[in-house]
């Protein structure tokens, strides 16, 4: 009789293990499906085409952090403005899930829609901030928006809690833009976002990134920005293509084991130009 009891207990244990294994597989499958959905949703919301003009060089790179549900709301965007200038944006939504990816789409769409009313970077961010607050979500976003005049090379920018961008010139100078930013979008009403003016010189570049590029387990934001500054400086002096620089910046982030989404937007201009 004791032997029969032992066999019964063994069968019951095997049945429980089988049930737990099946549940674990089911949870893993659900998690995998959610990750794939979030990545597909995020990639589907990023622009397929970038503006083109003689002498204008735009390049982008994006890599998701797909550890578990660690899929965030990083984005980049570039589009033609009604007045002939080019709008550029990069940003990061709080959170790492499908909701963050969906909210990213709302922010990006809101920026584009409001840019048809005003393309002034500071006013555009202020209006986008109010729009996001009206949605009643608990999420917020950091963002940099730029307006580039192709005829003069003048670039106006405003930041909403986002990482400063990097610049480099063909004569070997480079650094991090030290401008005054405003708070992230979607936190508090009535916020203002100062606008700064820069000039994109022939052979020079501006590099915009999200925090996944410059921050990691063994990398501080300051060290990460220094790394991007070095890469941008080398690329400008060596006249490397914008795509090569964007790829190098992302590769640098991957080499230190970034845990967050990583997005890069490189902007270059071969002197003043006008579209035909």
Coordinates of C-alpha atoms in Angstrom, one line a residue:
X1 CA 0.0 0.0 0.0
X2 CA 2.7 2.6 0.8
X3 CA 4.2 1.9 -2.6
X4 CA 0.9 2.6 -4.3
X5 CA 0.6 5.8 -2.4
X6 CA 4.1 6.9 -3.6
X7 CA 3.2 6.2 -7.2
X8 CA 0.0 8.2 -6.9
X9 CA 1.9 11.1 -5.4
X10 CA 4.5 10.9 -8.2
X11 CA 1.8 10.9 -10.9
X12 CA 0.2 13.9 -9.2
X13 CA 3.5 15.7 -9.1
X14 CA 4.2 15.0 -12.7
X15 CA 0.7 16.3 -13.6
X16 CA 1.3 19.5 -11.6
X17 CA 4.6 20.0 -13.3
X18 CA 3.0 19.5 -16.7
X19 CA 0.3 22.0 -15.9
X20 CA 2.9 24.6 -14.7
X21 CA 5.0 24.1 -17.8
X22 CA 2.0 24.6 -20.0
X23 CA 1.1 27.8 -18.1
X24 CA 4.6 29.1 -18.4
X25 CA 4.7 28.4 -22.1
X26 CA 1.3 30.2 -22.5
X27 CA 2.6 33.2 -20.6
X28 CA 5.8 33.3 -22.6
X29 CA 3.8 33.2 -25.8
X30 CA 1.5 36.0 -24.7
X31 CA 4.5 38.1 -23.7
X32 CA 6.3 37.4 -27.0
X33 CA 3.1 38.4 -28.9
X34 CA 2.8 41.6 -26.9
X35 CA 6.5 42.5 -27.6
X36 CA 6.0 41.8 -31.3
X37 CA 2.8 43.8 -31.4
X38 CA 4.5 46.8 -29.6
X39 CA 7.5 46.7 -31.9
X40 CA 5.3 46.4 -35.0
X41 CA 3.1 49.3 -33.7
X42 CA 6.1 51.4 -33.0
X43 CA 7.9 50.8 -36.3
X44 CA 4.6 51.3 -38.2
X45 CA 4.3 54.8 -36.7
X46 CA 7.8 55.9 -37.7
X47 CA 8.1 57.7 -41.1
X48 CA 8.9 55.6 -44.1
X49 CA 10.3 58.5 -46.2
X50 CA 12.3 61.6 -45.2
X51 CA 12.3 65.0 -46.9
X52 CA 14.7 65.4 -49.8
X53 CA 16.4 68.5 -51.3
X54 CA 19.7 69.2 -53.0
X55 CA 22.4 69.3 -50.3
X56 CA 20.2 68.1 -47.5
X57 CA 21.4 65.0 -45.7
X58 CA 19.1 63.2 -43.3
X59 CA 19.8 59.8 -41.7
X60 CA 18.0 57.9 -39.0
X61 CA 18.5 54.7 -37.0
X62 CA 16.3 53.0 -34.5
X63 CA 16.7 49.8 -32.4
X64 CA 14.2 48.6 -29.9
X65 CA 15.1 47.2 -26.5
X66 CA 13.0 44.0 -26.5
X67 CA 14.0 42.5 -23.2
X68 CA 10.7 41.3 -21.8
X69 CA 8.1 44.0 -22.4
X70 CA 10.8 46.7 -22.5
X71 CA 9.5 48.3 -25.6
X72 CA 9.2 52.0 -25.3
X73 CA 8.0 55.0 -27.2
X74 CA 11.1 56.5 -28.9
X75 CA 10.5 58.2 -32.2
X76 CA 12.1 60.4 -34.9
X77 CA 10.4 62.4 -37.6
X78 CA 11.2 64.7 -40.5
X79 CA 8.7 66.4 -42.7
X80 CA 8.1 69.4 -45.0
X81 CA 6.5 72.4 -43.5
X82 CA 4.0 74.6 -45.3
X83 CA 6.4 77.5 -45.7
X84 CA 9.1 75.3 -47.4
X85 CA 11.2 74.7 -44.3
X86 CA 11.8 71.3 -42.8
X87 CA 10.5 70.1 -39.4
X88 CA 12.5 67.7 -37.4
X89 CA 11.7 66.0 -34.2
X90 CA 12.9 63.3 -31.9
X91 CA 11.5 62.1 -28.6
X92 CA 10.8 59.5 -26.0
X93 CA 7.6 58.6 -24.2
X94 CA 7.6 57.4 -20.6
X95 CA 7.1 53.7 -20.1
X96 CA 7.9 50.5 -21.9
X97 CA 4.7 48.8 -23.2
X98 CA 2.1 48.9 -25.9
X99 CA 0.5 52.0 -24.3
X100 CA 3.7 53.9 -24.6
X101 CA 4.1 52.9 -28.2
X102 CA 0.6 54.0 -29.0
X103 CA 1.0 57.3 -27.1
X104 CA 4.2 57.9 -29.1
X105 CA 2.0 57.8 -32.2
X106 CA -0.3 60.4 -30.7
X107 CA 2.6 62.8 -29.9
X108 CA 4.1 62.5 -33.3
X109 CA 0.8 62.9 -35.1
X110 CA 0.0 65.9 -32.8
X111 CA 3.3 67.6 -33.7
X112 CA 2.6 67.2 -37.4
X113 CA -0.9 68.4 -37.2
X114 CA -0.1 71.5 -35.1
X115 CA 2.9 72.3 -37.4
X116 CA 0.4 73.2 -40.1
X117 CA -0.8 76.0 -37.8
X118 CA 2.5 77.1 -36.4
X119 CA 6.0 75.9 -37.0
X120 CA 7.7 78.0 -34.4
X121 CA 9.4 75.3 -32.3
X122 CA 8.6 76.9 -28.9
X123 CA 5.0 77.6 -29.7
X124 CA 4.6 74.2 -31.3
X125 CA 5.8 72.4 -28.2
X126 CA 3.6 74.5 -26.0
X127 CA 0.5 73.7 -28.0
X128 CA 1.5 70.0 -28.1
X129 CA 1.8 70.1 -24.4
X130 CA -1.7 71.4 -24.0
X131 CA -3.0 68.8 -26.5
X132 CA -1.5 65.9 -24.6
X133 CA -2.9 67.2 -21.3
X134 CA -6.3 67.3 -22.8
X135 CA -6.1 63.5 -23.6
X136 CA -6.2 62.8 -19.8
X137 CA -3.3 60.2 -19.9
X138 CA -0.7 59.8 -17.1
X139 CA 2.1 59.4 -19.7
X140 CA 4.5 62.2 -20.6
X141 CA 7.1 62.6 -23.3
X142 CA 10.4 64.4 -23.8
X143 CA 11.0 65.9 -27.2
X144 CA 13.2 68.2 -29.3
X145 CA 11.7 70.0 -32.3
X146 CA 13.6 71.8 -35.0
X147 CA 12.8 74.0 -37.9
X148 CA 15.5 74.1 -40.7
X149 CA 15.6 76.8 -43.3
X150 CA 17.2 75.2 -46.3
X151 CA 18.0 78.6 -48.0
X152 CA 19.9 80.0 -45.1
X153 CA 21.0 77.0 -43.1
X154 CA 19.4 78.6 -40.0
X155 CA 18.1 75.9 -37.6
X156 CA 15.7 76.9 -34.7
X157 CA 15.2 74.4 -31.9
X158 CA 13.3 74.0 -28.7
X159 CA 13.5 71.2 -26.1
X160 CA 10.9 69.7 -23.8
X161 CA 12.9 67.8 -21.2
X162 CA 14.9 66.0 -23.9
X163 CA 18.7 65.3 -24.1
X164 CA 20.7 68.1 -25.7
X165 CA 21.8 67.5 -29.2
X166 CA 25.4 67.3 -30.6
X167 CA 27.0 69.5 -33.3
X168 CA 30.2 69.2 -35.3
X169 CA 31.8 71.3 -38.1
X170 CA 34.0 70.4 -41.0
X171 CA 36.9 72.3 -39.4
X172 CA 37.1 69.9 -36.4
X173 CA 35.0 71.7 -33.8
X174 CA 32.3 69.7 -32.0
X175 CA 30.3 69.7 -28.8
X176 CA 27.0 69.5 -27.0
X177 CA 24.5 72.3 -27.6
X178 CA 24.0 74.2 -24.3
X179 CA 20.5 75.6 -24.7
X180 CA 17.7 76.3 -22.2
X181 CA 15.0 73.7 -22.4
X182 CA 11.5 73.4 -21.0
X183 CA 9.8 70.6 -19.0
X184 CA 8.6 67.3 -20.6
X185 CA 5.3 67.4 -22.5
X186 CA 2.1 66.3 -20.7
X187 CA 3.0 67.2 -17.1
X188 CA 1.8 70.7 -16.5
X189 CA -0.2 73.3 -18.3
X190 CA 1.0 76.7 -19.4
X191 CA 4.6 75.7 -20.0
X192 CA 7.0 77.7 -22.2
X193 CA 9.8 76.4 -24.4
X194 CA 12.6 78.8 -25.3
X195 CA 13.8 78.8 -28.9
X196 CA 17.5 78.9 -29.8
X197 CA 19.0 79.6 -33.2
X198 CA 21.9 77.8 -34.8
X199 CA 23.5 77.7 -38.3
X200 CA 24.2 74.5 -40.1
X201 CA 27.5 75.2 -41.9
X202 CA 28.7 73.3 -45.0
X203 CA 29.9 69.9 -44.0
X204 CA 28.6 70.3 -40.5
X205 CA 26.1 68.0 -38.7
X206 CA 23.7 68.0 -35.9
X207 CA 23.0 64.7 -34.1
X208 CA 19.8 64.1 -32.1
X209 CA 19.5 61.1 -29.9
X210 CA 17.3 59.5 -27.3
X211 CA 18.5 58.4 -23.9
X212 CA 18.9 54.8 -25.0
X213 CA 21.9 55.9 -27.1
X214 CA 23.8 57.7 -24.4
X215 CA 22.8 55.8 -21.2
X216 CA 23.4 52.2 -20.2
X217 CA 24.5 49.9 -17.4
X218 CA 28.1 51.0 -17.8
X219 CA 27.5 54.4 -19.4
X220 CA 26.4 57.8 -17.9
X221 CA 24.6 60.3 -20.0
X222 CA 27.6 62.6 -20.0
X223 CA 30.0 59.9 -21.2
X224 CA 27.5 58.8 -23.8
X225 CA 27.2 62.3 -25.1
X226 CA 31.0 62.6 -25.2
X227 CA 31.0 59.5 -27.3
X228 CA 28.5 60.9 -29.8
X229 CA 30.6 64.2 -29.9
X230 CA 33.7 62.2 -30.8
X231 CA 31.9 60.3 -33.5
X232 CA 30.3 63.4 -35.0
X233 CA 33.6 65.3 -35.0
X234 CA 35.4 62.5 -36.8
X235 CA 32.5 62.2 -39.3
X236 CA 32.4 65.9 -40.1
X237 CA 36.2 66.2 -40.6
X238 CA 36.3 63.0 -42.7
X239 CA 33.2 64.0 -44.7
X240 CA 31.5 60.8 -43.9
X241 CA 27.9 60.3 -45.1
X242 CA 25.1 61.0 -42.6
X243 CA 24.0 57.3 -42.9
X244 CA 27.5 56.2 -41.8
X245 CA 27.5 58.5 -38.8
X246 CA 24.0 57.4 -37.7
X247 CA 25.0 53.8 -38.0
X248 CA 28.2 54.4 -36.0
X249 CA 26.2 56.1 -33.2
X250 CA 23.8 53.2 -32.9
X251 CA 26.6 50.7 -33.0
X252 CA 28.3 52.6 -30.1
X253 CA 25.1 52.3 -28.1
X254 CA 24.8 48.6 -28.8
X255 CA 28.5 48.0 -27.8
X256 CA 27.8 49.2 -24.2
X257 CA 24.6 47.1 -23.9
X258 CA 21.9 49.7 -24.0
X259 CA 18.7 48.6 -22.2
X260 CA 16.3 51.2 -23.6
X261 CA 15.1 52.0 -27.1
X262 CA 17.6 53.9 -29.1
X263 CA 16.9 56.4 -31.9
X264 CA 19.3 58.7 -33.8
X265 CA 18.6 61.5 -36.3
X266 CA 21.5 63.1 -38.2
X267 CA 21.0 66.4 -40.0
X268 CA 23.6 67.8 -42.5
X269 CA 23.5 70.5 -45.2
X270 CA 26.0 71.2 -48.0
X271 CA 25.5 74.9 -47.8
X272 CA 22.3 76.9 -48.5
X273 CA 20.0 75.3 -51.0
X274 CA 16.6 75.8 -52.5
X275 CA 14.3 73.1 -53.7
X276 CA 13.7 73.2 -57.5

